[in-house]
Coordinates of C-alpha atoms in Angstrom, one line a residue:
X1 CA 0.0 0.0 0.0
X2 CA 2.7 2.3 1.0
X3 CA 5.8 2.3 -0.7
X4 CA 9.5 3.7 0.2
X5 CA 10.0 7.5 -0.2
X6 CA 13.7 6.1 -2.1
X7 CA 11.2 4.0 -4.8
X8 CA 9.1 6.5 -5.9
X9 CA 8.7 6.8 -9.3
X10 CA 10.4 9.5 -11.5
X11 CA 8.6 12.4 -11.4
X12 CA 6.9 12.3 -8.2
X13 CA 8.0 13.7 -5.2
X14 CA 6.2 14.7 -1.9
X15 CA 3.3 16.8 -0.8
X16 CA 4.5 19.5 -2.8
X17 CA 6.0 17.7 -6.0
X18 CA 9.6 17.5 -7.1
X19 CA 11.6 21.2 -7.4
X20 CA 13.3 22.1 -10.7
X21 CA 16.3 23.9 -11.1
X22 CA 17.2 24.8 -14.4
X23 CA 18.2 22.3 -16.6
X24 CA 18.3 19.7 -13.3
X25 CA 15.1 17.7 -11.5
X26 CA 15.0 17.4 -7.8
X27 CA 14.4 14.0 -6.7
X28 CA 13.3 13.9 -2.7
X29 CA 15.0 16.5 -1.4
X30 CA 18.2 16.0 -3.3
X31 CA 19.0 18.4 -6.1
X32 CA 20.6 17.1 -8.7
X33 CA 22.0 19.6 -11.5
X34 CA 21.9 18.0 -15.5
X35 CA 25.7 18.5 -17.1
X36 CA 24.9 21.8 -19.6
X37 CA 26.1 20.9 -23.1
X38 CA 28.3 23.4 -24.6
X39 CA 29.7 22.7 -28.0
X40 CA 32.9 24.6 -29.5
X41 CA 30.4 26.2 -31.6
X42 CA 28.8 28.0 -28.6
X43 CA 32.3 28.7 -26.9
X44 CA 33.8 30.5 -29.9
X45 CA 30.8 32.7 -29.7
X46 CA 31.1 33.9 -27.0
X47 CA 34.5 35.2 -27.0
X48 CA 34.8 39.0 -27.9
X49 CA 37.2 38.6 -31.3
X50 CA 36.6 42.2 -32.3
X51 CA 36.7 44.3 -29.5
X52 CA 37.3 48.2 -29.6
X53 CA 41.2 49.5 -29.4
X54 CA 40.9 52.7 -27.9
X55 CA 39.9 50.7 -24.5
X56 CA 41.5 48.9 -22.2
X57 CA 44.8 49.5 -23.7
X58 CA 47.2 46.4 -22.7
X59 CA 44.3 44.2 -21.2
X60 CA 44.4 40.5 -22.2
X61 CA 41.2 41.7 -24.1
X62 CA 42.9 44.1 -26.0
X63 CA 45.8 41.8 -26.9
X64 CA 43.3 39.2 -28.1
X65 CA 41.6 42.4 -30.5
X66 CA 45.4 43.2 -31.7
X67 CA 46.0 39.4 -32.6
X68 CA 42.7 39.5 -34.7
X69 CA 43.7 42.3 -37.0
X70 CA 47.0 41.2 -37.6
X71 CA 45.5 37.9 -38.7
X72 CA 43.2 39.8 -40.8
X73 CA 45.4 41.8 -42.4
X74 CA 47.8 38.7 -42.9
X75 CA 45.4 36.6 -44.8
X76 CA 44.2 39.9 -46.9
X77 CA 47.7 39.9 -47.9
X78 CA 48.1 36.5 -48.6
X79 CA 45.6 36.1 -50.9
X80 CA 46.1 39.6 -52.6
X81 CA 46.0 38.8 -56.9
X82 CA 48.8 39.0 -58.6
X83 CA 49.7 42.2 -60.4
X84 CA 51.8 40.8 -63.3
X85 CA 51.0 41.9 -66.7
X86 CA 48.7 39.6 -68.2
X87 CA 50.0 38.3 -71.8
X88 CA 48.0 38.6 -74.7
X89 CA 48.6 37.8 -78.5
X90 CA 48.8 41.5 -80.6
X91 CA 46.6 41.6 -83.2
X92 CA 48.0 41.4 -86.3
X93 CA 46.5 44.2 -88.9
X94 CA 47.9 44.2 -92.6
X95 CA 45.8 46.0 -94.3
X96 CA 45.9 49.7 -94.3
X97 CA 42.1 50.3 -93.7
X98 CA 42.0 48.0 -90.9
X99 CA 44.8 49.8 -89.0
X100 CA 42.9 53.0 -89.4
X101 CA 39.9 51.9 -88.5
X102 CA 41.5 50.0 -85.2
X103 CA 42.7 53.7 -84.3
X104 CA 39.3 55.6 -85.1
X105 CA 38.0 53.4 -82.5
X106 CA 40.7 53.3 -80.1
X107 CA 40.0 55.1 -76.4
X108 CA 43.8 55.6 -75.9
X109 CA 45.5 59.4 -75.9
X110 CA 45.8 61.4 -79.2
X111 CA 49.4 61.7 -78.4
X112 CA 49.5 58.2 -78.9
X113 CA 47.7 57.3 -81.9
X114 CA 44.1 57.7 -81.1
X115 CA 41.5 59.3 -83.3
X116 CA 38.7 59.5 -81.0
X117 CA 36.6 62.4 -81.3
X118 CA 38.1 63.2 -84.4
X119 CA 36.3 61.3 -87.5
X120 CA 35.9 57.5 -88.1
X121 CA 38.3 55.7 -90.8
X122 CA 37.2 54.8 -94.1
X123 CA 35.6 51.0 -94.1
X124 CA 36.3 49.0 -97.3
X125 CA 32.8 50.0 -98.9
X126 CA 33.8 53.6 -99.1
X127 CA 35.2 54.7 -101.9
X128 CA 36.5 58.8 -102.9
X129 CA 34.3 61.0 -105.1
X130 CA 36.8 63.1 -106.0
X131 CA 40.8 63.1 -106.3
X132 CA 43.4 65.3 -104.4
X133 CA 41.7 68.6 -104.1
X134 CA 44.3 71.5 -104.7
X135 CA 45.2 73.8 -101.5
X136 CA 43.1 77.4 -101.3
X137 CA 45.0 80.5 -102.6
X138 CA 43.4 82.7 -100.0
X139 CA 42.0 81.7 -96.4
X140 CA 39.7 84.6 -94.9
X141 CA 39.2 83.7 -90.4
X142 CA 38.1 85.8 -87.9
X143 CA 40.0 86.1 -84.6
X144 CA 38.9 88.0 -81.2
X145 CA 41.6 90.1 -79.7
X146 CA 41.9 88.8 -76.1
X147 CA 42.3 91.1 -72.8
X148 CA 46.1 90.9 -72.7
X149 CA 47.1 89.5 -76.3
X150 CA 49.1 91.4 -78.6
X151 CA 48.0 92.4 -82.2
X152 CA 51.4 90.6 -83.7
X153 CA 50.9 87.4 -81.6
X154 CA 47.2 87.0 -82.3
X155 CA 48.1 87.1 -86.5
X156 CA 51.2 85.0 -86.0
X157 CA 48.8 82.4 -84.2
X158 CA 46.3 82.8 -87.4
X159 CA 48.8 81.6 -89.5
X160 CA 50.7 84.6 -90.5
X161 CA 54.5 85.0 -90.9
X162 CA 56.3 87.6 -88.0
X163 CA 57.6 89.6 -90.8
X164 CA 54.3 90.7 -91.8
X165 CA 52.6 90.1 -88.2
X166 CA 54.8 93.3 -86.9
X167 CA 54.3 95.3 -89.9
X168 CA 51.1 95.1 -89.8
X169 CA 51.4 96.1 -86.1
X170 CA 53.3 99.2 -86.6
X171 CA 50.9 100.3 -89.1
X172 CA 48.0 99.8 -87.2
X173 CA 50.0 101.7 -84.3
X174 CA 51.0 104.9 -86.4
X175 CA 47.1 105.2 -86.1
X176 CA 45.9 104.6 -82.9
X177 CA 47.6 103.5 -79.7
X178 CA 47.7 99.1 -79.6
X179 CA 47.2 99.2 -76.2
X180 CA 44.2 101.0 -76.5
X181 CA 42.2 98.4 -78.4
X182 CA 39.4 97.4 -76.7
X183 CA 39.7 93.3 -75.8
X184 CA 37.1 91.8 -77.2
X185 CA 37.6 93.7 -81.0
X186 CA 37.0 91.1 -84.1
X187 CA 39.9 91.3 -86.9
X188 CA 39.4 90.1 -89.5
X189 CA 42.0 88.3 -91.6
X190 CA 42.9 87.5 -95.1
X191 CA 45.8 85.0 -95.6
X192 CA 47.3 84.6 -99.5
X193 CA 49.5 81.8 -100.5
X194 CA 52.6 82.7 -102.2
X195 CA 54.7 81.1 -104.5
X196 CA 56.6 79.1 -102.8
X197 CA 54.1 77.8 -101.0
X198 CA 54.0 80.1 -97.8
X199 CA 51.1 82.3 -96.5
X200 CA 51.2 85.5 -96.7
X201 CA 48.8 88.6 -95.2
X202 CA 46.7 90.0 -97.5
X203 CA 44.1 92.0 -95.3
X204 CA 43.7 93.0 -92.2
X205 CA 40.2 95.0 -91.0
X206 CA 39.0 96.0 -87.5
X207 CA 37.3 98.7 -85.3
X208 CA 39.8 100.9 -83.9
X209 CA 37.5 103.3 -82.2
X210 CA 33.9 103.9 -82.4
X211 CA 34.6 106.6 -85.3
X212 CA 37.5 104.7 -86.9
X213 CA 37.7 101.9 -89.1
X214 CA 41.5 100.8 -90.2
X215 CA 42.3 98.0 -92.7
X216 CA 46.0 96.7 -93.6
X217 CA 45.9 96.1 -96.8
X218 CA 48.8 94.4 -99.2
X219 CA 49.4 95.9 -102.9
X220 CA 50.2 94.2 -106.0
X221 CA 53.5 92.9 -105.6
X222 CA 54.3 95.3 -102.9
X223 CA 54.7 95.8 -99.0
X224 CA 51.4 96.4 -96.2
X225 CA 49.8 100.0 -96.4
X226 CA 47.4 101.4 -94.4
X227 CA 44.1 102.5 -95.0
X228 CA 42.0 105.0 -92.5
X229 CA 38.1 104.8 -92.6
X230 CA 36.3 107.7 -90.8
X231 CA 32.7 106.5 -89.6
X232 CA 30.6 109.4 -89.1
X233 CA 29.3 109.5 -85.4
X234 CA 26.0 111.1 -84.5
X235 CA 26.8 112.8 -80.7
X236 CA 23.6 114.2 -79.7
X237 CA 23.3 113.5 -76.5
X238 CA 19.7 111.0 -74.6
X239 CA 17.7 113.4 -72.5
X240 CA 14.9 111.4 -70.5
X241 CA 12.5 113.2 -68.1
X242 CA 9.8 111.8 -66.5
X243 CA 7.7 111.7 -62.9
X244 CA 9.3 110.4 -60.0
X245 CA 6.7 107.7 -58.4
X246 CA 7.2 105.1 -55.3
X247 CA 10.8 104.5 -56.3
X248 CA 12.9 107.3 -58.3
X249 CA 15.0 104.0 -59.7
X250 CA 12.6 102.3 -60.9
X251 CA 10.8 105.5 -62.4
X252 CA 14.2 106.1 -64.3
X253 CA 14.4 102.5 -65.6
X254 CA 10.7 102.6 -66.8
X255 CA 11.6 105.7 -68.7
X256 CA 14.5 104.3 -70.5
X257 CA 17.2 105.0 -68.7
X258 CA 20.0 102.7 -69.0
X259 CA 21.1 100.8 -65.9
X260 CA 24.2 102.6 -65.4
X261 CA 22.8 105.8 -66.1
X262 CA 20.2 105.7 -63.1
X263 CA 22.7 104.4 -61.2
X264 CA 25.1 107.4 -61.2
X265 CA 21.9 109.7 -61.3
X266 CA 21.2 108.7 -58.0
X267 CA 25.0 108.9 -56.7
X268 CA 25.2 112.7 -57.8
X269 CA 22.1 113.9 -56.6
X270 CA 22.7 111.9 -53.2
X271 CA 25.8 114.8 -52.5
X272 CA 23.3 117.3 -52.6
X273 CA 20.0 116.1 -51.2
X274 CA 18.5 113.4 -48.9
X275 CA 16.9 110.9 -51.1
X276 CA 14.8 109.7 -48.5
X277 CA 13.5 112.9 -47.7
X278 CA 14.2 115.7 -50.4
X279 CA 12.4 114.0 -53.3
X280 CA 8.5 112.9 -53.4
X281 CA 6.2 111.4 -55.7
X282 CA 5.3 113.8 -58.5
X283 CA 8.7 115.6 -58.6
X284 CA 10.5 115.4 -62.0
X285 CA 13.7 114.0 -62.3
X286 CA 15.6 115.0 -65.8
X287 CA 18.6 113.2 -67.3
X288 CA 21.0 113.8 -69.8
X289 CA 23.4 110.8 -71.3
X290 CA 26.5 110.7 -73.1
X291 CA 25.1 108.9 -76.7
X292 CA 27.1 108.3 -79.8
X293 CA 25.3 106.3 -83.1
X294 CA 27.4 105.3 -85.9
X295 CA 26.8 105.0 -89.6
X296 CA 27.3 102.0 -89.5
X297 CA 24.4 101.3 -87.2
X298 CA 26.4 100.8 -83.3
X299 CA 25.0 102.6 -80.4
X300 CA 27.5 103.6 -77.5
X301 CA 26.2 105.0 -74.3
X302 CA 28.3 106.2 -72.1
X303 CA 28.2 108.3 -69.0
X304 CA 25.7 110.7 -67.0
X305 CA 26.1 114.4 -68.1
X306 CA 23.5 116.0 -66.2
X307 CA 21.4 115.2 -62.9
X308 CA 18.0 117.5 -62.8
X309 CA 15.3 117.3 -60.4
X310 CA 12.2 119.8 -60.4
X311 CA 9.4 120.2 -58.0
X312 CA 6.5 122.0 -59.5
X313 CA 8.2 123.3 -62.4
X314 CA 11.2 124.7 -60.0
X315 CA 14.2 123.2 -60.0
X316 CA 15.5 121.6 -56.8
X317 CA 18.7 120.4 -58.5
X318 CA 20.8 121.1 -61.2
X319 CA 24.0 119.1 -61.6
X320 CA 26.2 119.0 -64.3
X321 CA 29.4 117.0 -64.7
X322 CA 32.3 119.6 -65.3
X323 CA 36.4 119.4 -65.0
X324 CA 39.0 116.7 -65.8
X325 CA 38.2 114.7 -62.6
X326 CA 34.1 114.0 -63.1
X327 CA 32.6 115.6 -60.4
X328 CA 29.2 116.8 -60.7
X329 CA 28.6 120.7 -59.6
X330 CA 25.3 122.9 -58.8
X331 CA 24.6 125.5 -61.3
X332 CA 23.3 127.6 -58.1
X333 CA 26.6 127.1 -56.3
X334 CA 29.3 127.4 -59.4
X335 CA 30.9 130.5 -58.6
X336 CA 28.1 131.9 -55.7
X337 CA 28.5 132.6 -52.1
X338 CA 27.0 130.7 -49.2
X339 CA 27.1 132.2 -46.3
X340 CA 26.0 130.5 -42.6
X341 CA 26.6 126.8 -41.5
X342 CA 28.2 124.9 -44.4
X343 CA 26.5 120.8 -44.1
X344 CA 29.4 118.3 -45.1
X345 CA 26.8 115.4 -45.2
X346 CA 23.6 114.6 -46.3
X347 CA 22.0 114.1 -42.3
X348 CA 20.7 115.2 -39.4
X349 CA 22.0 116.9 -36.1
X350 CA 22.3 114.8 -33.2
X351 CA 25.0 116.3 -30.9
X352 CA 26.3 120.0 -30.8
X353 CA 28.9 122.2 -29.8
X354 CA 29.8 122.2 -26.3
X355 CA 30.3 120.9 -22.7
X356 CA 28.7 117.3 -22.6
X357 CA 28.9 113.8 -20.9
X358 CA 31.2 111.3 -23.2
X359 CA 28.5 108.4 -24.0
X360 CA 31.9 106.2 -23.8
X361 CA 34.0 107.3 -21.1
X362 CA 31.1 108.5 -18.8
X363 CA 32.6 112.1 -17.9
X364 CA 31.5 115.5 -18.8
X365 CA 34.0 117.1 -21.1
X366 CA 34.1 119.5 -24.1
X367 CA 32.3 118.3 -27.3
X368 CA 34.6 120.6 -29.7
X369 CA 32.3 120.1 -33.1
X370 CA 28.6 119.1 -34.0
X371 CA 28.0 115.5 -35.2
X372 CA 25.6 114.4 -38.2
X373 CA 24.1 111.0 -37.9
X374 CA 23.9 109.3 -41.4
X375 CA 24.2 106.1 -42.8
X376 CA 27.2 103.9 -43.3
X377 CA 29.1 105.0 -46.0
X378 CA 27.6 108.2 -46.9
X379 CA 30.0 110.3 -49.0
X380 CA 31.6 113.5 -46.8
X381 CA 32.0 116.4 -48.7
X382 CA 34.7 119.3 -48.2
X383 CA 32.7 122.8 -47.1
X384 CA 35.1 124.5 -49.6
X385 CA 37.9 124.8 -51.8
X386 CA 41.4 123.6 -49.0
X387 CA 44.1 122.0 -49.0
X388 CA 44.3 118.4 -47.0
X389 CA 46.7 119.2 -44.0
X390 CA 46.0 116.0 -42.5
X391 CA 44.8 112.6 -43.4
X392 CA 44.9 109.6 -41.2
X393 CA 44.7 107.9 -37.5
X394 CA 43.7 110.5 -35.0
X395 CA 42.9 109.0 -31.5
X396 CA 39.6 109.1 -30.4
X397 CA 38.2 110.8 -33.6
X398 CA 39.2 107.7 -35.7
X399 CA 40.0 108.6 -39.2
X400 CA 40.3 112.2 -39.4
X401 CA 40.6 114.4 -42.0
X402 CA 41.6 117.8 -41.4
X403 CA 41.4 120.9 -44.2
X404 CA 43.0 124.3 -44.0
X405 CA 40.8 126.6 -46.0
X406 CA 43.1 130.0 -45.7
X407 CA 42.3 132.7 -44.1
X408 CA 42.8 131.3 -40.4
X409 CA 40.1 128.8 -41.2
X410 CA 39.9 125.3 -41.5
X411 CA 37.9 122.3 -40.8
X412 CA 37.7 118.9 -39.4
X413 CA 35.8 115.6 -40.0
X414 CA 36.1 112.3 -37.7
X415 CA 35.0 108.9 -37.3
X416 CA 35.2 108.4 -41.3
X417 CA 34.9 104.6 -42.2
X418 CA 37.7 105.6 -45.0
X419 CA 39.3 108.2 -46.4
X420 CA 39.3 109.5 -49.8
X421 CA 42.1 112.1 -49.8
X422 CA 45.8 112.5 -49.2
X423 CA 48.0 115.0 -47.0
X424 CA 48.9 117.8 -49.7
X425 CA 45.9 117.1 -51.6
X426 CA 43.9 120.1 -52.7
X427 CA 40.3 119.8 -53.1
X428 CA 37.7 121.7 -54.3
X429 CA 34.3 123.0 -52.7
X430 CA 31.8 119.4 -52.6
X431 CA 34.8 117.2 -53.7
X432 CA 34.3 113.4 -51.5
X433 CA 37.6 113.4 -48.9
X434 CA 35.8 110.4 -47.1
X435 CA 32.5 108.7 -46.0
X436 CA 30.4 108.2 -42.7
X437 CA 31.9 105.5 -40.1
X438 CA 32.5 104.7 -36.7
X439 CA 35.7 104.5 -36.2
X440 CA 37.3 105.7 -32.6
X441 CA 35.1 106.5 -29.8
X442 CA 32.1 106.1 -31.5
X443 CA 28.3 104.4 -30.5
X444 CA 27.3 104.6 -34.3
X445 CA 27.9 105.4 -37.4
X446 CA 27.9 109.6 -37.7
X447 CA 30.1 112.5 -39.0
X448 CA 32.0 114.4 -36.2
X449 CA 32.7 118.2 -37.9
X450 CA 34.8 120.5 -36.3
X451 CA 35.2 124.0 -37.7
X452 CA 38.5 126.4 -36.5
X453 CA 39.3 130.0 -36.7
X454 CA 42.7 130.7 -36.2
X455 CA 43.5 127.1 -35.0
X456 CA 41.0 126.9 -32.3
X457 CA 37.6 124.8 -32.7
X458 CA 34.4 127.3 -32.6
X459 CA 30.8 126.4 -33.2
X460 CA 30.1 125.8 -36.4
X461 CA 26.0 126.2 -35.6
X462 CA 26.6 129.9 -34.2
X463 CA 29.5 131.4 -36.5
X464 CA 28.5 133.2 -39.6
X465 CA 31.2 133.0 -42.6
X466 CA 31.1 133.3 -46.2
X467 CA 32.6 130.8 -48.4
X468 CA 33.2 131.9 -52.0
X469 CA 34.1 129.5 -54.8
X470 CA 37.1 130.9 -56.8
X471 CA 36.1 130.1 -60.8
X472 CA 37.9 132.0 -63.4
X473 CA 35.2 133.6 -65.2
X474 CA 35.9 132.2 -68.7
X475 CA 35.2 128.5 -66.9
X476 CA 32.1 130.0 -65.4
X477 CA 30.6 131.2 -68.7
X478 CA 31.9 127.5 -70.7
X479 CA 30.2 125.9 -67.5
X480 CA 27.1 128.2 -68.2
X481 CA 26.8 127.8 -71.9
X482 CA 27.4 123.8 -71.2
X483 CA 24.5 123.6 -69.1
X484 CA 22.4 125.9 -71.3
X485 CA 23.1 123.3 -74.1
X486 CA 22.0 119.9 -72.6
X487 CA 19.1 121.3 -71.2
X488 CA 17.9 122.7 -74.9
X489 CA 18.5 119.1 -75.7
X490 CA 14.8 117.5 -76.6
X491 CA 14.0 114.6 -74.7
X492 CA 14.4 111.2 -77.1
X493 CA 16.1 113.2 -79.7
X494 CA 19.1 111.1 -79.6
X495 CA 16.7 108.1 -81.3
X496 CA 15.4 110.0 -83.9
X497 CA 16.8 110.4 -87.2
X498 CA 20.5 110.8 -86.7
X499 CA 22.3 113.9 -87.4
X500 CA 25.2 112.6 -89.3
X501 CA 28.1 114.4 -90.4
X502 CA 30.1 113.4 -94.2
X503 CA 32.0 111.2 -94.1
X504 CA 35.7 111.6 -95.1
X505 CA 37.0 109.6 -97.8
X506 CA 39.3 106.6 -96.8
X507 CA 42.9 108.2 -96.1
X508 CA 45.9 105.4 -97.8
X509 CA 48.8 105.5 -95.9
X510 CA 50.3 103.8 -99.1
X511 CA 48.8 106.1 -101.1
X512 CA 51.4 108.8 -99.3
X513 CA 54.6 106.5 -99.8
X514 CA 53.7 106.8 -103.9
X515 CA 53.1 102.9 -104.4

């Protein structure tokens, strides 16, 4: 009925049951733990063969990661290819035609044989129309004169011979300058093959200038001569007027203005007027070009001759470009007085003359001039006709320009962001010596002006002074009568019918020499 607790059968156990333990059974209260089976499969597994070399430097770890790319990079090694040339029968081509074609389709260097890109040999089907065609007697290119090529080297590259390459040079140069040939000028060029075989130059032909034409031409027999061609030029100048509206730019460019052309409009009449403030909707601007038209059909425009502005049929400005240098001058200014505070920039007030507390160093101290705030970069002008007596570094003012103006008086201008103007320089009334910065002890960008009477800094805001511009009165009345004359110019008469004058007949320098 009962059996012994030692024969129970497997599997059985007491009240409770047997107890398993992992891979073991528990038999009675014995535990008895089953053998795990690991194969060399599962052991090689586990071992870290790859581990990272940066750690554990030295470890028996690391050593183990060392060994493992050594024996990687030995058996990479050892079964690297072979780099030997690899032998190969040459085909043998006999025939002509099959050589040619072989290199047509070759992918090797042209250096060494190959055609590709070039043209694709004859196969055996293809047979020639004609026979041995006879060279040209006369080969006519065009070639480009480059930025920094010279006349001689571009027709010794065209096949000329450098005899007649530098004759044809000093020719062209007994006209014009060579230098001065604008890059970018076609020449054309006629090549004639002489008797012996060689080429010769024939002909020659380009655009000097705008209103010359030269061609290098060869005579019967004979040396190069040179032949002048005068193109008539029509030189009345573009006059364009129209009404300024939300943008005086793009009112300009609607017009017709050339890009250029608004662009320096709006440069000169920024010396003379706030264009954020002076000019409105509805005012009138007026322009006046430089504009040549050939008769041979070219158009040249070149640069702005006359800034206007008019504000209900007054005129606020008047600006014409006079003198060797460029600048642009008021017609109300050439040659007038102005008497009172003199502005040197196109701003606003926003510090004046006198005791004050430094924004920088925090102390009251003497403010010896009036500042302007403006914009970065906005041009300075000098009040007057001076001479620069300094130009430069000057402590807290930054760069500093300073101007003696005769007379005991001269001015100052500070903080520039550059200067425009050298010690010794003399300068004229509304000539540029530098623009608006911030440069020294400075919070933002603005114009520091000092004015001095007998070397000592007054206020410009309270002294009264007169300034006369000193104009000989024969360049007063040219500047008067140039002014009078573009503004009698009708706007869009320049692309009417052009005034042309006669054209001279050609002019043969070898005509002179009596060949």
């Amino acid at each position: 009925m009962f059996k012994p607790r030692e024969a129970l059968e497997p599997g059985q156990g007491g009240p409770h049951g047997p107890v398993l333990l992992g891979a073991g059974h528990a038999i009675g209260s014995q535990i008895v733990a089953a053998p795990i089976a690991r194969d060399w499969r599962t052991r090689l597994a586990a071992v870290d063969w790859a581990p990272d070399l940066a750690h554990d430097i030295g470890s028996r770890r690391w050593f183990r990661g060392l060994g493992t790319l050594l024996a990687l990079a030995a058996a990479a090694l050892a079964f690297t290819p072979e780099l030997a040339r690899v032998e190969a029968a040459e085909p043998h081509l006999t025939a002509r035609d099959q050589r040619d074609q072989l290199a047509s389709l070759g992918t090797a260097p042209l250096a060494y044989g190959a055609e590709s890109g070039r043209r694709s040999a004859p196969g055996p089907l293809v047979r020639p129309a004609i026979g041995p065609v006879a060279e040209r007697a006369q080969v006519s290119l065009v070639a480009v004169l480059g930025g920094d090529d010279d006349l001689a080297g571009l027709l010794t590259r065209a096949g000329a011979p450098a005899i007649d390459a530098f004759a044809a040079r000093n020719l062209i140069g007994s006209a014009v300058a060579v230098g001065e040939l604008t890059p970018g000028t076609p020449v054309d060029i006629t090549l004639a093959r002489a008797a012996d075989g060689s080429h010769r130059l024939q002909r020659l032909a380009l655009r000097a200038r705008f209103d010359l034409a030269l061609t290098v031409l060869r005579a019967p027999g004979g040396p190069l001569g040179l032949v002048r061609q005068p193109i008539a030029v029509d030189t009345t100048p573009l006059r364009i007027r129209g009404t300024v509206g939300a943008s005086l730019y793009r009112s300009a460019r609607a017009a017709g203005a050339p890009a250029e052309a608004a662009a320096q409009y709006l440069q000169a009449l920024d010396r003379h007027l706030a264009l954020d403030t002076d000019i409105a909707p509805g005012d009138t601007f007026d322009i006046v070009v430089a504009f040549k038209r050939s008769a041979t059909g070219e158009v040249q425009v070149g640069d702005l001759l006359y800034a206007g502005l008019d504000r209900g049929g007054k005129p606020r400005a008047q600006l014409l470009r006079w003198g060797s240098d460029g600048q642009f001058f008021d017609a109300d200014s050439m040659g007038a007085q102005r008497t009172g505070l003199l502005m040197p920039v196109v701003g606003h007030i926003t510090s004046t003359f006198g005791a004050r507390r430094h924004p920088i160093l925090g102390y009251t101290r003497m403010h010896a001039g009036v500042d302007f705030g403006a914009a970065w970069g906005s041009p300075i002008y000098a009040v007057g006709d001076a001479t620069v007596v300094f130009a430069g570094w000057h402590g807290g003012h930054g760069n500093f320009v300073k101007l003696d103006h005769g007379s005991g008086f001269g001015t100052g201008y500070g903080h520039m962001s550059r200067i425009a103007v050298s010690p010794g320089e003399h300068v004229r009334a509304g000539q540029v010596i530098g623009y608006v910065g911030s440069t020294g002890l400075s919070t933002g960008p603005h114009l520091h002006y000092e004015l001095y009477r007998g070397g000592v800094p007054v206020n410009p805001l309270t002294t009264q002074f007169t300034v006369a511009q000193a104009v000989d009165p024969a360049e007063l009345k040219a500047f008067r009568s140039r002014l009078a004359q573009l503004r009698a110019v009708r706007p869009g008469a320049a692309l009417g019918p052009a005034v042309l004058a006669s054209t001279a007949s050609p002019t043969r320098e070898i005509a002179r020499a009596g060949i």
